[in-house]
């Protein structure tokens, strides 16, 4: 099985290049994921660099660009991929080395969304109540694993990574705006109410298309917009 | 070259649930706290916990912390320390309510209370009817908890060293722990992080076995650091095999699947757990269910072409329950097997899941070691919590839903004790140069060039040795051979080389240092297992098939020095209630 993989080591390379790798057919087993193949390729060349951890799509470490689309290597079946399999780091993010990108700005935008529950009412001794219907509103929002596939697929985020929060951070904003226990909705909306933070989303929907968890940031952003609109009239 | 140094009041190594719960407690008390993690915090393995966290909230069925305590003691096969278990079960409701206040999106009952489900080994009235004690956020409870804890730490402005790899503890001649030497994975630069207290919360060592439910990063780093600092590891022979890993792959299918009503079948379509545990059936303790599956397969009643697994049937639960309560495992099953549990049963087999053993601590999270006649003398400045630690609340077998509880209760308890310690210890002790140099030498060792074996094949061999020689069923002869092979492997690892010597994000070097840690944990496990000549909980000896309370109701302590074994008594006396004396364990 043939691979073409983006290589760049800032200590030795003046520019990135694509390197061909071959994985012997004897090593390819049914049901194998792309990450399994990458781990075997790393045995051929231990300098091949990528992040990975949980191996089943919950830690969000191994996001990369796979045959032109962002995804997680650990839950990407090899058999679904056209060869040669072309692997690149996420587009729009600075490359540290090979498939490893600098996610500092992505995390910065996440923090900008103030993704924590704010409820300053006196704490009850037991749980705060939330109806199953209110809890249902968090489904599709809280499951984000911060892999970065969505933001790294978003042209608006590529162009304005400093001012547009990007789909991942906006999904978090929505998760707390929709939480019936959160008391900071007004402040959250206020912070998003400028020309860039939220409104640079042009509904391209790449985020929703690539999300490996099947989430829909595009819809979450649309919902925030609707709430904003209701608030302004 | 001068070494970069940073100083904090409290240092936490590991950013899973235990580390982040402790960090939050410390930050909120305005201690200067730093968290070192080799992965970005939300990628820690707590994120993969599915089923939930136990607490006697009694939201669904009547419950009490005392029943929870009984179940935990019985589940531990009476090896758990009853003072720590009482403390944990009493604290459970409070820590769960705190989590809810932190924002954890728990599933809800009709009235708006936290949803609770049945899990294995749980009972009402000290061993009677099934209880429903496990608080859940669908089947993504670990994710929900880890993200909420990280978020609250951001709010509290905890300092994070993300993607830093801790090499070793700094310890002075008087035995005080002064922090760690780490390196920044991004730049390759080493750093000494000095702290008045150091909490090890690095999780388990599931990667010592070939088939496991664990993340690749679960390499027992903190356990191995403790060993190298002269701290023995406790009860390392007790490794939990989760009954329902995806056959051949290892991915976890939560016990919650059986808690919601799923059951196991063999090739005859028989619900075989009825034979092994007539009352609790599929919700018997994990060690019992894992052994039952292994026996079914060994006796020729396995499923599939190779008759090498059992099936977990959820079809009768219906699409609604599966999609609402178990969406995550449906996703995993479809991704890795192409099996939709709404339509077909899931092939499963017991898989290495959890280290009951670890760094010995008391219920304040202080690391304790035997000194002369005292079995448990605190190491000044050193704490441990979570899977890396052994309090011991899990004893010989952990109950499902008690690991998330353990990390929260003891992460929090350790932080509270650290705050007290800081009040009495206001100054940093002088940095201990020899200990820093030793750690730097361990890092520099991987700069060695020339001929030598590569890391990955050695790692593969280690995992295979452990699976073949220290698996679900153990005998002296087979384990002895495993010990011999590991000794040989240890020497080969000393001579191994990596080819990548760059500074920037050198993952080859990280993996090499992880292999050294795995090696120490594997040796601790097999040597402890060989030492314990009885069967108890997860430790099943074919040559010593019975539990032997007379000789073995005691904790094992493995030291790196000469691979020596020592033992200490179980704390059978709870804090306020009567002790639960050992009984035959029937489910």
Coordinates of N, CA and C in Angstrom, one line a residue, chain B residues 300-439:
Chain B
X300 N -14.5 -24.6 24.5 CA -15.0 -24.8 23.2 C -16.3 -24.2 22.9
X301 N -16.8 -23.3 23.7 CA -18.1 -22.7 23.5 C -18.0 -21.3 23.0
X302 N -16.8 -20.9 22.4 CA -16.6 -19.6 21.9 C -17.3 -19.4 20.6
X303 N -17.5 -18.1 20.2 CA -18.2 -17.8 19.0 C -17.3 -17.5 17.9
X304 N -17.8 -17.4 16.7 CA -17.0 -17.0 15.5 C -16.3 -18.1 14.9
X305 N -15.6 -17.9 13.8 CA -14.9 -18.9 13.0 C -13.8 -19.6 13.9
X306 N -13.1 -18.8 14.7 CA -12.1 -19.4 15.5 C -12.6 -19.7 16.9
X307 N -13.9 -19.6 17.1 CA -14.4 -19.8 18.4 C -13.6 -19.2 19.6
X308 N -13.3 -17.9 19.3 CA -12.4 -17.3 20.3 C -13.0 -16.1 21.0
X309 N -14.3 -15.9 21.0 CA -14.9 -14.8 21.7 C -16.3 -15.1 22.1
X310 N -16.9 -14.2 22.9 CA -18.3 -14.4 23.3 C -19.1 -13.2 22.6
X311 N -20.4 -13.2 22.8 CA -21.2 -12.1 22.1 C -21.9 -11.3 23.2
X312 N -22.0 -10.0 23.0 CA -22.7 -9.2 23.9 C -24.0 -8.7 23.1
X313 N -25.1 -9.2 23.6 CA -26.4 -8.9 22.9 C -27.1 -7.8 23.5
X314 N -27.4 -6.7 22.7 CA -28.1 -5.6 23.1 C -29.4 -5.4 22.4
X315 N -29.7 -6.3 21.4 CA -30.7 -6.0 20.4 C -32.1 -5.8 21.1
X316 N -32.3 -6.6 22.2 CA -33.6 -6.5 22.9 C -33.8 -5.1 23.6
X317 N -32.8 -4.3 23.7 CA -32.9 -3.0 24.4 C -33.7 -2.1 23.5
X318 N -33.6 -2.3 22.2 CA -34.3 -1.5 21.2 C -33.4 -0.3 20.8
X319 N -33.8 0.3 19.7 CA -33.0 1.3 19.1 C -33.0 2.6 20.0
X320 N -34.1 2.9 20.6 CA -34.2 4.1 21.4 C -33.2 4.2 22.5
X321 N -33.2 3.1 23.3 CA -32.3 3.0 24.5 C -30.9 3.0 24.0
X322 N -30.6 2.3 23.0 CA -29.2 2.2 22.5 C -28.7 3.6 22.0
X323 N -29.6 4.3 21.3 CA -29.2 5.6 20.7 C -29.1 6.7 21.8
X324 N -30.0 6.5 22.8 CA -30.0 7.6 23.9 C -29.0 7.3 25.0
X325 N -28.8 6.1 25.4 CA -28.0 5.8 26.5 C -26.6 5.2 26.2
X326 N -26.5 4.7 25.0 CA -25.2 4.0 24.6 C -24.8 4.5 23.2
X327 N -24.9 5.7 22.9 CA -24.5 6.2 21.5 C -23.0 6.0 21.2
X328 N -22.2 6.1 22.2 CA -20.7 6.1 22.0 C -20.3 4.7 21.7
X329 N -20.8 3.7 22.4 CA -20.4 2.3 22.1 C -21.0 1.8 20.7
X330 N -22.1 2.3 20.4 CA -22.7 2.0 19.1 C -21.7 2.5 18.0
X331 N -21.2 3.7 18.2 CA -20.3 4.3 17.2 C -19.0 3.5 17.1
X332 N -18.5 3.1 18.3 CA -17.2 2.3 18.3 C -17.4 1.0 17.6
X333 N -18.6 0.3 17.9 CA -18.8 -1.0 17.4 C -19.0 -0.9 15.8
X334 N -19.7 0.2 15.4 CA -19.8 0.3 13.9 C -18.5 0.6 13.2
X335 N -17.7 1.5 13.9 CA -16.4 1.9 13.3 C -15.5 0.7 13.2
X336 N -15.3 0.0 14.3 CA -14.2 -1.0 14.3 C -14.7 -2.4 13.9
X337 N -16.0 -2.7 13.9 CA -16.4 -4.0 13.6 C -17.5 -4.0 12.4
X338 N -18.0 -2.8 12.1 CA -19.0 -2.8 11.1 C -20.3 -3.4 11.7
X339 N -20.4 -3.5 13.0 CA -21.6 -4.1 13.6 C -22.4 -3.1 14.3
X340 N -23.7 -3.0 13.9 CA -24.6 -2.1 14.6 C -25.3 -2.9 15.7
X341 N -25.0 -2.5 17.0 CA -25.6 -3.3 18.0 C -27.1 -3.3 18.1
X342 N -27.8 -2.4 17.3 CA -29.2 -2.5 17.2 C -29.7 -3.7 16.5
X343 N -28.8 -4.2 15.5 CA -29.1 -5.3 14.7 C -28.4 -6.6 14.9
X344 N -27.2 -6.5 15.6 CA -26.4 -7.7 15.7 C -25.6 -7.6 17.0
X345 N -25.3 -8.8 17.7 CA -24.5 -8.8 18.9 C -23.1 -8.4 18.6
X346 N -22.4 -7.9 19.7 CA -21.0 -7.4 19.5 C -20.1 -8.5 20.0
X347 N -19.1 -8.9 19.1 CA -18.1 -9.9 19.6 C -17.1 -9.2 20.6
X348 N -17.0 -9.9 21.8 CA -16.2 -9.3 22.8 C -15.3 -10.4 23.5
X349 N -14.2 -9.9 24.1 CA -13.3 -10.8 24.9 C -12.6 -10.0 25.9
X350 N -12.3 -10.6 27.1 CA -11.6 -9.8 28.2 C -10.3 -9.2 27.7
X351 N -10.1 -8.0 28.2 CA -9.0 -7.1 27.7 C -8.4 -6.3 28.8
X352 N -7.1 -6.2 28.8 CA -6.5 -5.5 29.9 C -7.0 -4.1 30.0
X353 N -7.4 -3.7 31.2 CA -8.1 -2.4 31.3 C -7.6 -1.5 32.4
X354 N -7.2 -2.0 33.6 CA -7.0 -1.1 34.7 C -5.9 -1.7 35.7
X355 N -5.1 -0.8 36.2 CA -4.1 -1.3 37.2 C -4.7 -1.0 38.6
X356 N -5.1 -2.0 39.3 CA -5.5 -1.8 40.7 C -4.4 -1.3 41.6
X357 N -3.2 -1.9 41.3 CA -2.0 -1.5 42.0 C -1.5 -0.2 41.7
X358 N -0.4 0.2 42.4 CA 0.2 1.5 42.0 C 1.1 2.0 43.2
X359 N 1.2 3.3 43.2 CA 2.1 4.0 44.3 C 1.3 4.0 45.6
X360 N 1.9 3.4 46.6 CA 1.1 3.3 47.9 C 0.9 4.7 48.5
X361 N -0.4 4.9 48.9 CA -0.7 6.2 49.6 C -1.6 5.9 50.7
X362 N -1.8 6.9 51.6 CA -2.8 6.9 52.6 C -4.0 7.6 52.1
X363 N -5.1 7.8 52.8 CA -6.3 8.4 52.3 C -6.2 9.9 52.1
X364 N -5.1 10.5 52.6 CA -4.8 11.9 52.2 C -4.0 12.0 51.0
X365 N -3.7 10.9 50.3 CA -3.0 11.0 49.1 C -1.5 11.1 49.3
X366 N -1.0 11.1 50.5 CA 0.4 11.1 50.8 C 1.0 9.7 50.4
X367 N 2.2 9.7 49.7 CA 2.8 8.5 49.3 C 3.5 8.0 50.6
X368 N 3.2 6.7 50.9 CA 3.8 6.1 52.1 C 4.6 4.9 51.8
X369 N 5.7 4.7 52.5 CA 6.6 3.6 52.3 C 7.0 3.0 53.7
X370 N 7.4 1.7 53.7 CA 7.8 1.1 54.9 C 9.2 1.7 55.4
X371 N 9.2 2.1 56.6 CA 10.5 2.5 57.2 C 10.7 1.8 58.5
X372 N 11.7 1.0 58.6 CA 11.9 0.2 59.8 C 10.6 -0.6 60.2
X373 N 10.1 -0.3 61.4 CA 8.9 -1.0 61.8 C 7.6 -0.4 61.4
X374 N 7.6 0.8 60.7 CA 6.4 1.5 60.3 C 6.1 1.1 58.9
X375 N 5.0 0.4 58.6 CA 4.7 0.0 57.2 C 4.4 1.2 56.3
X376 N 3.9 2.3 56.9 CA 3.4 3.4 56.1 C 3.9 4.8 56.6
X377 N 5.1 5.1 56.2 CA 5.7 6.4 56.6 C 5.6 7.3 55.4
X378 N 5.0 8.5 55.6 CA 4.9 9.4 54.4 C 6.2 9.9 53.9
X379 N 6.3 10.0 52.5 CA 7.5 10.6 51.9 C 7.2 12.1 51.8
X380 N 8.0 12.9 52.5 CA 7.7 14.3 52.5 C 7.7 15.0 51.1
X381 N 6.5 15.7 50.9 CA 6.4 16.4 49.6 C 5.9 15.6 48.5
X382 N 5.6 14.3 48.7 CA 5.2 13.4 47.5 C 3.8 12.9 47.8
X383 N 3.0 13.1 46.7 CA 1.6 12.6 46.7 C 1.3 11.8 45.5
X384 N 0.3 11.0 45.5 CA -0.2 10.3 44.3 C -1.7 10.1 44.4
X385 N -2.3 10.1 43.2 CA -3.8 9.9 43.2 C -4.2 9.3 41.9
X386 N -5.3 8.6 41.9 CA -5.9 8.0 40.7 C -5.3 6.7 40.4
X387 N -5.3 6.3 39.1 CA -4.9 4.9 38.8 C -3.4 4.7 39.1
X388 N -2.6 5.8 39.1 CA -1.2 5.7 39.4 C -1.0 5.3 40.8
X389 N -2.0 5.6 41.7 CA -1.8 5.3 43.1 C -2.5 4.1 43.5
X390 N -2.2 3.6 44.7 CA -2.9 2.5 45.3 C -3.3 2.9 46.8
X391 N -4.5 3.2 47.0 CA -4.9 3.8 48.3 C -5.0 2.8 49.5
X392 N -5.6 1.6 49.4 CA -6.1 1.0 48.2 C -7.6 0.8 48.3
X393 N -8.3 1.4 47.4 CA -9.8 1.2 47.5 C -10.3 0.1 46.6
X394 N -9.4 -0.4 45.7 CA -9.9 -1.4 44.7 C -9.4 -2.8 45.1
X395 N -8.4 -2.9 45.9 CA -7.9 -4.2 46.4 C -7.5 -5.0 45.2
X396 N -8.2 -6.2 45.2 CA -7.8 -7.2 44.1 C -8.7 -7.1 42.9
X397 N -9.7 -6.3 43.0 CA -10.6 -6.2 41.8 C -11.4 -4.9 42.0
X398 N -11.4 -4.0 41.0 CA -12.1 -2.8 41.0 C -13.5 -2.9 40.5
X399 N -14.5 -2.3 41.2 CA -15.9 -2.3 40.6 C -16.0 -1.2 39.6
X400 N -16.7 -1.5 38.5 CA -17.0 -0.5 37.5 C -17.6 0.7 38.1
X401 N -17.2 1.9 37.7 CA -17.8 3.1 38.2 C -17.0 3.7 39.4
X402 N -16.1 2.8 40.0 CA -15.3 3.3 41.1 C -14.0 4.0 40.7
X403 N -13.6 3.9 39.4 CA -12.4 4.5 39.1 C -12.5 6.0 38.9
X404 N -13.6 6.5 38.3 CA -13.9 7.9 38.2 C -14.1 8.5 39.6
X405 N -14.7 7.7 40.4 CA -14.9 8.1 41.8 C -13.6 8.3 42.5
X406 N -12.7 7.3 42.4 CA -11.4 7.3 43.0 C -10.6 8.6 42.6
X407 N -10.6 8.9 41.3 CA -9.7 10.0 40.9 C -10.3 11.3 41.5
X408 N -11.6 11.4 41.6 CA -12.2 12.7 42.1 C -12.0 12.8 43.6
X409 N -12.3 11.7 44.3 CA -12.2 11.8 45.8 C -10.8 12.0 46.2
X410 N -9.9 11.2 45.7 CA -8.5 11.3 46.2 C -7.7 12.4 45.5
X411 N -8.1 12.9 44.3 CA -7.5 14.1 43.8 C -7.8 15.2 44.7
X412 N -9.0 15.3 45.1 CA -9.5 16.4 46.0 C -8.9 16.3 47.4
X413 N -8.8 15.0 47.9 CA -8.3 14.8 49.3 C -6.8 15.2 49.3
X414 N -6.1 14.8 48.2 CA -4.6 15.1 48.2 C -4.4 16.6 48.2
X415 N -5.2 17.3 47.4 CA -5.1 18.7 47.3 C -5.3 19.4 48.6
X416 N -6.3 18.9 49.4 CA -6.6 19.4 50.7 C -5.4 19.2 51.6
X417 N -4.8 18.1 51.6 CA -3.7 17.8 52.4 C -2.5 18.7 52.0
X418 N -2.3 18.8 50.7 CA -1.2 19.7 50.2 C -1.4 21.1 50.7
X419 N -2.6 21.6 50.8 CA -2.8 23.0 51.3 C -2.4 23.1 52.7
X420 N -2.6 22.0 53.5 CA -2.2 22.0 54.9 C -0.6 22.0 54.9
X421 N -0.1 21.1 54.1 CA 1.4 21.0 54.1 C 2.1 22.3 53.7
X422 N 1.4 23.0 52.8 CA 2.0 24.3 52.3 C 2.0 25.3 53.5
X423 N 1.0 25.2 54.3 CA 1.0 26.2 55.5 C 2.2 26.0 56.4
X424 N 2.6 24.7 56.5 CA 3.7 24.4 57.4 C 5.1 24.5 56.8
X425 N 5.1 24.5 55.4 CA 6.3 24.4 54.7 C 6.4 25.6 53.7
X426 N 6.8 26.7 54.2 CA 6.6 27.9 53.4 C 7.8 28.2 52.4
X427 N 8.9 27.4 52.5 CA 10.0 27.7 51.7 C 10.4 26.5 50.9
X428 N 11.0 26.8 49.7 CA 11.5 25.7 48.9 C 12.8 25.2 49.5
X429 N 13.0 23.9 49.4 CA 14.3 23.4 49.9 C 15.3 23.5 48.7
X430 N 16.6 23.5 49.0 CA 17.6 23.7 48.0 C 17.5 22.6 46.9
X431 N 17.7 23.0 45.7 CA 17.6 22.0 44.6 C 18.7 21.0 44.8
X432 N 18.4 19.7 44.5 CA 19.4 18.7 44.7 C 20.0 18.3 43.4
X433 N 21.3 18.8 43.2 CA 21.9 18.7 41.9 C 22.1 17.3 41.4
X434 N 22.5 16.4 42.2 CA 22.8 15.0 41.8 C 21.6 14.4 41.2
X435 N 20.4 14.6 41.9 CA 19.2 14.0 41.4 C 18.8 14.6 40.0
X436 N 19.0 15.9 39.9 CA 18.7 16.5 38.6 C 19.6 16.0 37.5
X437 N 20.9 15.8 37.8 CA 21.8 15.3 36.8 C 21.5 13.9 36.4
X438 N 21.0 13.1 37.4 CA 20.7 11.7 37.0 C 19.5 11.7 36.0
X439 N 18.5 12.6 36.2 CA 17.4 12.7 35.3 C 17.9 13.2 33.9

